[in-house]
Tab-separated table of C-alpha atoms in Angstrom:
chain	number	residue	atom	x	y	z
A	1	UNK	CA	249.141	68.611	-14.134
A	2	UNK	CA	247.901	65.041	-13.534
A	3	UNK	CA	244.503	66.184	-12.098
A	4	UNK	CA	243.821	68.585	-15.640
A	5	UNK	CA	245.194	65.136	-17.587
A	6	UNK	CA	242.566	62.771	-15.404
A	7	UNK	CA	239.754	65.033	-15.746
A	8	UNK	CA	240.534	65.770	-19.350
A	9	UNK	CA	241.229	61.826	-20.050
A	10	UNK	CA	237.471	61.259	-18.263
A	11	UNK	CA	235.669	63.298	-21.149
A	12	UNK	CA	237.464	62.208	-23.326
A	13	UNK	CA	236.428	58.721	-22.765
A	14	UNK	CA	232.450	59.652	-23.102
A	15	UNK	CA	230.971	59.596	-26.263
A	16	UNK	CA	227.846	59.221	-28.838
A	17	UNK	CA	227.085	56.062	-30.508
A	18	UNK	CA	228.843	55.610	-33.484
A	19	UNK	CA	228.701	53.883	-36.730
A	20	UNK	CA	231.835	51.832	-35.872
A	21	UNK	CA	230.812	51.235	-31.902
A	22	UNK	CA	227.411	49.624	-33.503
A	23	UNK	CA	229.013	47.405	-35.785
A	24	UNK	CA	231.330	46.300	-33.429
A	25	UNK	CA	229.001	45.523	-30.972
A	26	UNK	CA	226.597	43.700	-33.321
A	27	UNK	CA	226.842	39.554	-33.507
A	28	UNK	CA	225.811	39.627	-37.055
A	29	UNK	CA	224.627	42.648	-39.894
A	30	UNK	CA	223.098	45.120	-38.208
A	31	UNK	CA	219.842	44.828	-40.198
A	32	UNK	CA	219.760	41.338	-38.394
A	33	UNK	CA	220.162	42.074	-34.768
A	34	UNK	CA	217.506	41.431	-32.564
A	35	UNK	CA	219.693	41.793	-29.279
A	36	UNK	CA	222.313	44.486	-28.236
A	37	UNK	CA	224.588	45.238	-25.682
A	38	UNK	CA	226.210	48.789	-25.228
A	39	UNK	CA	226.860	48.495	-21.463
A	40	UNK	CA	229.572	50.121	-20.146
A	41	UNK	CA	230.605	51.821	-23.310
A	42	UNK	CA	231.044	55.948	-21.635
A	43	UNK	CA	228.133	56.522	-23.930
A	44	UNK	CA	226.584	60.185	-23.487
A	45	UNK	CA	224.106	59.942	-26.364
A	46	UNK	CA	222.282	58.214	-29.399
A	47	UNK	CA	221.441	60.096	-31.706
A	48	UNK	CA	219.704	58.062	-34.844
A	49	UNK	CA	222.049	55.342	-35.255
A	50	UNK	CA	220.283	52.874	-33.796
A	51	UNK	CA	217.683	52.625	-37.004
A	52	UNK	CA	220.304	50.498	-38.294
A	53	UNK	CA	219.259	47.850	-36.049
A	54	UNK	CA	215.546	47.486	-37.392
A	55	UNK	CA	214.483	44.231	-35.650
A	56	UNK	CA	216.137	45.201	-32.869
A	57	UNK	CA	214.164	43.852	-29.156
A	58	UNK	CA	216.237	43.714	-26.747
A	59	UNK	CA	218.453	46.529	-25.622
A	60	UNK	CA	221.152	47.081	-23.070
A	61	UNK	CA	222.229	50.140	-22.428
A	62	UNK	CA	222.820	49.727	-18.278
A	63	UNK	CA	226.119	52.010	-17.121
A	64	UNK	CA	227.254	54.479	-19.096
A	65	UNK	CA	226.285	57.990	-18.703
A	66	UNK	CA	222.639	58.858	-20.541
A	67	UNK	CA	220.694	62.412	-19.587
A	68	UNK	CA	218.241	61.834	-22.096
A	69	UNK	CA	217.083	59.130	-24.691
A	70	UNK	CA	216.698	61.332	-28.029
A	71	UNK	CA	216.734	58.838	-30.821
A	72	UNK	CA	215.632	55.496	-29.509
A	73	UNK	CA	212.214	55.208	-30.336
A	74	UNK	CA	213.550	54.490	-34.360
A	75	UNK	CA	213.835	51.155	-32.822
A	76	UNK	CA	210.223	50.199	-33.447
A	77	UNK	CA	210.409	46.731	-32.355
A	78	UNK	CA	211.936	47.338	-29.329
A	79	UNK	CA	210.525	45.399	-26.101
A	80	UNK	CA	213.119	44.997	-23.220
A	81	UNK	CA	215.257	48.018	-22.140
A	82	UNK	CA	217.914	48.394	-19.668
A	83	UNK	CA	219.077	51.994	-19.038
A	84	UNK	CA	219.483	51.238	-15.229
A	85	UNK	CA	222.780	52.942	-13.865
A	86	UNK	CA	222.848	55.609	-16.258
A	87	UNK	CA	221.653	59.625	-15.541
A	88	UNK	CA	218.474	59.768	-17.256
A	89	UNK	CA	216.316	62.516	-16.160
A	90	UNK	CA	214.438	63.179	-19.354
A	91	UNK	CA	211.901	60.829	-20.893
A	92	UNK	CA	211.179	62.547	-23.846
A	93	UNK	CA	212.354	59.239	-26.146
A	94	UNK	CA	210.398	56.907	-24.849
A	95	UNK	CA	206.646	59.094	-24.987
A	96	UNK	CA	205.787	57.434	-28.068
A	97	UNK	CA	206.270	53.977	-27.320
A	98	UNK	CA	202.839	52.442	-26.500
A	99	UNK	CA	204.234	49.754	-24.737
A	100	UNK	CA	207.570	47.663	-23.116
A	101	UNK	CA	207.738	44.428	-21.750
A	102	UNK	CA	210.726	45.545	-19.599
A	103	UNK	CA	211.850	48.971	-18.903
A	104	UNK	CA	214.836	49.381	-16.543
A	105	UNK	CA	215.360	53.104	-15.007
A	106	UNK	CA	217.127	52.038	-11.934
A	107	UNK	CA	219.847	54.092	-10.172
A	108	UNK	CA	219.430	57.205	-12.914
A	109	UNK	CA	218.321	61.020	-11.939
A	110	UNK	CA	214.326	61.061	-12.995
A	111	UNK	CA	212.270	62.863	-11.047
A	112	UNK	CA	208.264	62.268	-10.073
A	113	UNK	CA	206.640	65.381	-12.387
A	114	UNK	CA	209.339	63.528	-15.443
A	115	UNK	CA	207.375	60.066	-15.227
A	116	UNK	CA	204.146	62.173	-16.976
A	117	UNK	CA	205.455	61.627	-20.281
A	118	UNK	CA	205.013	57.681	-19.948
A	119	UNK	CA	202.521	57.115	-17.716
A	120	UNK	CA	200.121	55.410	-20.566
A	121	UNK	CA	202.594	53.437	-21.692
A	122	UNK	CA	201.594	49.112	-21.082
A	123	UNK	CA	205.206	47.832	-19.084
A	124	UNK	CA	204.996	44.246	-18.007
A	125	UNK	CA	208.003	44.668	-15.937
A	126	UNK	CA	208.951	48.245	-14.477
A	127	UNK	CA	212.013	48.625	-12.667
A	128	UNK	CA	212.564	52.594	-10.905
A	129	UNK	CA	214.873	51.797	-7.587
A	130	UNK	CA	217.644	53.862	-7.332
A	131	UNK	CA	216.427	57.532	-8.323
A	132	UNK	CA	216.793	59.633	-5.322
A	133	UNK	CA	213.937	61.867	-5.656
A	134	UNK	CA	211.693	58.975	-5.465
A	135	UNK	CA	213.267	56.639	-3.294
A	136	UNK	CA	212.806	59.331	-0.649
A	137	UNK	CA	209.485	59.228	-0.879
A	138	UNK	CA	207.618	56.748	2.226
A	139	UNK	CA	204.727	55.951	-0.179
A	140	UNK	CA	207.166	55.459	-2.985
A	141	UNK	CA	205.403	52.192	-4.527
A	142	UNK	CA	201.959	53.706	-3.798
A	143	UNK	CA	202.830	56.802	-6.258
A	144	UNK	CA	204.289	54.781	-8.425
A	145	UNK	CA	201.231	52.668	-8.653
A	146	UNK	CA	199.121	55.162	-8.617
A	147	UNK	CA	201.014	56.816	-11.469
A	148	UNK	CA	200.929	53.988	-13.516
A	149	UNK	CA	197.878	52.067	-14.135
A	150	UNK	CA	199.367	49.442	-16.485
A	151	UNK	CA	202.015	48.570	-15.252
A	152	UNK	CA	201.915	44.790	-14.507
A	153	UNK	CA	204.743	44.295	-11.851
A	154	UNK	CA	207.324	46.689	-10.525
A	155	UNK	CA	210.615	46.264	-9.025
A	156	UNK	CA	210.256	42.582	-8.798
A	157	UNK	CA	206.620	42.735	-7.555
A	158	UNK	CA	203.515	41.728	-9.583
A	159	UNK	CA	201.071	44.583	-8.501
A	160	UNK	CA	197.488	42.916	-8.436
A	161	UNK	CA	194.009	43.851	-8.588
A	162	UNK	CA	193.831	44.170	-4.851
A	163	UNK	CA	197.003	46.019	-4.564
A	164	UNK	CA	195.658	48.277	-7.181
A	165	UNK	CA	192.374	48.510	-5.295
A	166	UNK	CA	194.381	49.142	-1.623
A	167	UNK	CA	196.016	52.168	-3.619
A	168	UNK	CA	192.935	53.749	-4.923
A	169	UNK	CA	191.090	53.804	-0.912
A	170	UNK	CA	194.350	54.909	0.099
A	171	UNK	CA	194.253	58.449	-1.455
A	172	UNK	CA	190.755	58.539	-1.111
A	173	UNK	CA	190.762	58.027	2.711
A	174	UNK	CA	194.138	60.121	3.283
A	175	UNK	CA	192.213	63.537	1.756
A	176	UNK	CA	190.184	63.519	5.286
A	177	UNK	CA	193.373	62.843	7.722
A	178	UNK	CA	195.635	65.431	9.794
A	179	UNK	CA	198.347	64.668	7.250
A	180	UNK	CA	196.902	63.691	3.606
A	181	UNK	CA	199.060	62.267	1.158
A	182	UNK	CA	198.641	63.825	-2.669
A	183	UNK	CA	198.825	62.198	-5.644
A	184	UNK	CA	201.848	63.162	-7.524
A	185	UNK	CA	200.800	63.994	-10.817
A	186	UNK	CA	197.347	65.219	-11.027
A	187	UNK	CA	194.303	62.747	-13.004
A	188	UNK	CA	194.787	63.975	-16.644
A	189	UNK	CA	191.652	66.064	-17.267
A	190	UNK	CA	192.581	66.333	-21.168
A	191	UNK	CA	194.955	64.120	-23.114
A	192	UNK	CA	197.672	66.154	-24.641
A	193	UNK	CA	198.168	66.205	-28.593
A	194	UNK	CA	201.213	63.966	-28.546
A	195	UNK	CA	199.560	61.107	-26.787
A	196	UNK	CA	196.264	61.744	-28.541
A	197	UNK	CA	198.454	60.795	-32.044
A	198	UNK	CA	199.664	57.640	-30.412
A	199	UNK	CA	197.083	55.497	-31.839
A	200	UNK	CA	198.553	56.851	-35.644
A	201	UNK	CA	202.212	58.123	-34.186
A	202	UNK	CA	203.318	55.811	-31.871
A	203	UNK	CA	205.763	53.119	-31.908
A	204	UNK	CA	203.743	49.672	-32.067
A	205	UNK	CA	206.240	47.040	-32.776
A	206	UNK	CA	204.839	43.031	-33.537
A	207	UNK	CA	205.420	42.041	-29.617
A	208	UNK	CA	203.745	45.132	-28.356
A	209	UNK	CA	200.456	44.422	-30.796
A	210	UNK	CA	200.679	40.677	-29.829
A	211	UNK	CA	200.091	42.025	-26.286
A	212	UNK	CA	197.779	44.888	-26.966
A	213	UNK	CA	194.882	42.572	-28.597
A	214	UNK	CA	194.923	40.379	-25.545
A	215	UNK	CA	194.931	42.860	-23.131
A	216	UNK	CA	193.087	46.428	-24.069
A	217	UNK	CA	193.430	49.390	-22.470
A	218	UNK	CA	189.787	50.043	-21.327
A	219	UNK	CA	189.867	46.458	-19.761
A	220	UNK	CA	189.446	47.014	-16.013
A	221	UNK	CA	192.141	45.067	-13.693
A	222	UNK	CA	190.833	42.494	-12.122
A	223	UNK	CA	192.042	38.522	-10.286
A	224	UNK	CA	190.649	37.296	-13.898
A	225	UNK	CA	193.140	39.960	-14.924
A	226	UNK	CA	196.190	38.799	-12.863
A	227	UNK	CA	196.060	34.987	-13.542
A	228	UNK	CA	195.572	35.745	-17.639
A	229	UNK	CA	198.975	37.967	-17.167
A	230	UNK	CA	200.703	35.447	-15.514
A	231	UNK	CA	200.377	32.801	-18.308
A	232	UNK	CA	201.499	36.197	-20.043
A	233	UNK	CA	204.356	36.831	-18.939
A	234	UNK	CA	205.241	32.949	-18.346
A	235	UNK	CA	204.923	32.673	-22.336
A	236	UNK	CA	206.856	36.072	-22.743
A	237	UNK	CA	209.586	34.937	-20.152
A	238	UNK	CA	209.671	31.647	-22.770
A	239	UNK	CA	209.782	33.315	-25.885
A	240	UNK	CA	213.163	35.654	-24.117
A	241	UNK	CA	214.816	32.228	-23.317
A	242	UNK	CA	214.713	30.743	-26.863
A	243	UNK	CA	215.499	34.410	-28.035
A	244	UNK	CA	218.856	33.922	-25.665
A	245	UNK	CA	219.769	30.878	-26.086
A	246	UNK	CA	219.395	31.562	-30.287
A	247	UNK	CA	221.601	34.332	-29.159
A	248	UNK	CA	223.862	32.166	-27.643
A	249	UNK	CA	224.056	29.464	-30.253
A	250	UNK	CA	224.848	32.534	-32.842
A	251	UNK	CA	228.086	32.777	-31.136
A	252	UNK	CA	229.171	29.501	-31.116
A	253	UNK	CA	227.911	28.799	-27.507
A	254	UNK	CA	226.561	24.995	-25.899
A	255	UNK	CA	223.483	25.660	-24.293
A	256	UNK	CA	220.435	23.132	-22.960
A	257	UNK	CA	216.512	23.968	-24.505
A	258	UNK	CA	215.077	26.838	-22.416
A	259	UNK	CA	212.270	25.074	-19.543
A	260	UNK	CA	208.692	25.028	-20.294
A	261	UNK	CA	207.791	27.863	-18.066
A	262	UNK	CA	204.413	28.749	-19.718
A	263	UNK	CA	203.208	24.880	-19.620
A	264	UNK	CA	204.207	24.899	-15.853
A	265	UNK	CA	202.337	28.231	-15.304
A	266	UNK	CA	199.115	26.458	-17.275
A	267	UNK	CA	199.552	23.281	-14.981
A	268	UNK	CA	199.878	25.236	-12.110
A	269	UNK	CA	196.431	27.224	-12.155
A	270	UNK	CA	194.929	23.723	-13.290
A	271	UNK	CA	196.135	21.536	-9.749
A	272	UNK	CA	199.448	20.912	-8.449
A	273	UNK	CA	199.637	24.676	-7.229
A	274	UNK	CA	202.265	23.627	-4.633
A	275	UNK	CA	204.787	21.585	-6.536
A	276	UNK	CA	204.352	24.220	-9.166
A	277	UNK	CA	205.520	26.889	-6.814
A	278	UNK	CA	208.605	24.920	-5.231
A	279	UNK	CA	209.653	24.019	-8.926
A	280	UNK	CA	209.610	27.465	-9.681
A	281	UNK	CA	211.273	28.423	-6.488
A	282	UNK	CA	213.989	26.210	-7.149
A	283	UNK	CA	214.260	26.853	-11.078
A	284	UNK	CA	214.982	30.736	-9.493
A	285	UNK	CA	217.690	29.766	-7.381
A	286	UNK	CA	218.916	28.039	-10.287
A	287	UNK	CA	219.236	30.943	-12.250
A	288	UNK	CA	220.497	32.879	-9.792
A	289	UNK	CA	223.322	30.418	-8.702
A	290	UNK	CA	225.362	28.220	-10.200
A	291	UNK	CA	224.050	24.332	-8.308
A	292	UNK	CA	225.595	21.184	-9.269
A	293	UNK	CA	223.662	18.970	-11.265
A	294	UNK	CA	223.497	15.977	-8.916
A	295	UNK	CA	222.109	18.362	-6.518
A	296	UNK	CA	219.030	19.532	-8.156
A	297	UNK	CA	218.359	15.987	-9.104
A	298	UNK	CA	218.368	14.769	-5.785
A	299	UNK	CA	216.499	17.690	-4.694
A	300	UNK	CA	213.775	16.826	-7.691
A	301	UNK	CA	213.378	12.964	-6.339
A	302	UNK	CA	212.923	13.686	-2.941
A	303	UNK	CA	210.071	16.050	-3.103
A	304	UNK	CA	208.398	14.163	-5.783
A	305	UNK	CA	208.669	17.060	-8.419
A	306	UNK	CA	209.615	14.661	-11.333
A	307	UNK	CA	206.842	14.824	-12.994
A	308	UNK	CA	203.656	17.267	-12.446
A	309	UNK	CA	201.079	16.121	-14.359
A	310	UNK	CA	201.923	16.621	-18.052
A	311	UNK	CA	205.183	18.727	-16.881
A	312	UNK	CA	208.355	16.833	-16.680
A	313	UNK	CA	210.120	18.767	-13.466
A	314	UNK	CA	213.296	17.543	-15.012
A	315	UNK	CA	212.973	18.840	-18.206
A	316	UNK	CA	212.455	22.622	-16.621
């Protein structure tokens, strides 16, 4: 008797977005929300609701229990999405978005032949760790590399020009060995009707054509490349903070300006590479952990990072 009552109490628990679930997650009128957090909610689908959230950007979606993503690409302006922890092993909702600045798939069920359906897609920051039939894989960021040629930095690594380049003779010299490697989707000899509509069809959103003038898709990758997406995503990572901490204001929360990470970026390619990179070594660890304040200051004086030329170190 208590096993059938756990197992049926488990079911019961998963649902589909609803109308009430969204408005009760929502910090203000749903026609206002830019950010959203459903994590953790036993969610199983999401059907159309979500295209009551039209300036919606920022979605979290990270633990609940998502096959598929039918539905979600209503949100037209959406730009960071975290489905990691989930079961997601169809991609179908996301094939007509043209481009993410962060998509999370960690720990879910997609397979290799599955990614196909977004391998155009532009993704600043690609996160696919945690899916056992690619983890298993010994070339697993070579694929996924391969797979995706605009991708600008996966799981935590920026993939540059040379990386790039390292793939490409890889594949090209393993053909001759005793024990060649294939690619795992083949080079698309014709582009299917779906993605050939994407130019008319597909979901362009004001962040995603902000990116897509500066960076076209017949530009080849090269260093020029890497350095002008690094001020990139410097000025994206700036534009999330004051998007967070206006999030955090809304609900009544006391929080400091959000650092000038682009301007240190700028300065850094300019001179003052080192300091730049042991500022932004310690502004990490002070996102990551929680360090007193007399601390950092200290640390700041002693290694002269103060000021960097037109940065203020203790203003970031």
């Amino acid at each position: 008797g208590c096993e059938v009552y756990m197992l049926v109490s488990h079911y019961s628990r998963k649902m589909r977005l609803t109308n009430q679930l969204l408005r009760a997650s929502c910090t203000r009128p749903a026609a206002e929300v830019t950010f959203l957090d459903l994590s953790s909610k036993d969610l199983v689908a999401l059907d159309s609701k979500l295209s009551q959230c039209p300036k919606l950007s920022a979605l979290v979606l990270k633990d609940n229990h998502l096959a598929s993503l039918d539905g979600i690409d209503v949100c037209t302006e959406l730009w960071r999405l975290d489905l990691a922890c989930n079961r997601v092993q169809c991609l179908d909702g996301l094939a007509r978005f043209v481009a993410l600045g962060m998509l999370d798939l960690s720990c879910n069920n997609v397979d290799w032949s599955e990614l196909r359906k977004i391998r155009h897609m532009h993704i600043m920051h690609l996160h696919m760790q945690g899916n056992p039939k690619l983890d298993k894989d010994p070339y697993y960021r070579y694929h996924l590399i391969d797979i995706f040629p605009h991708v600008w930095m996966l799981d935590g690594l920026i993939v540059t020009a040379s990386e790039r380049q390292k793939v490409n003779r890889f594949f090209r010299e393993t053909v001759n060995s005793s024990r060649p490697v294939h690619h795992k989707l083949a080079e698309q000899l014709f582009t299917p009707t779906s993605m050939k509509n994407l130019a008319v069809k597909g979901v362009f959103g004001e962040k995603t054509t902000h990116m897509m003038v500066r960076f076209p898709l017949n530009a080849q990758h090269t260093r020029d490349i890497d350095l002008r997406r690094l001020l990139y995503m410097g000025y994206s990572l700036q534009q999330e903070m004051i998007s967070e901490a206006q999030h955090a204001q809304w609900l009544g929360l006391n929080v400091s300006p959000p650092p000038s990470v682009e301007m240190l970026l700028e300065t850094r390619l300019n001179e003052h590479a080192e300091k730049c990179n042991m500022l932004l070594l310690l502004l990490v660890a002070s996102l990551l952990y929680t360090l007193p304040t007399p601390l950092l200051e200290e640390t700041l004086e002693v290694a002269r990072l103060v000021q960097i030329g037109y940065v203020g170190g203790d203003k970031v």
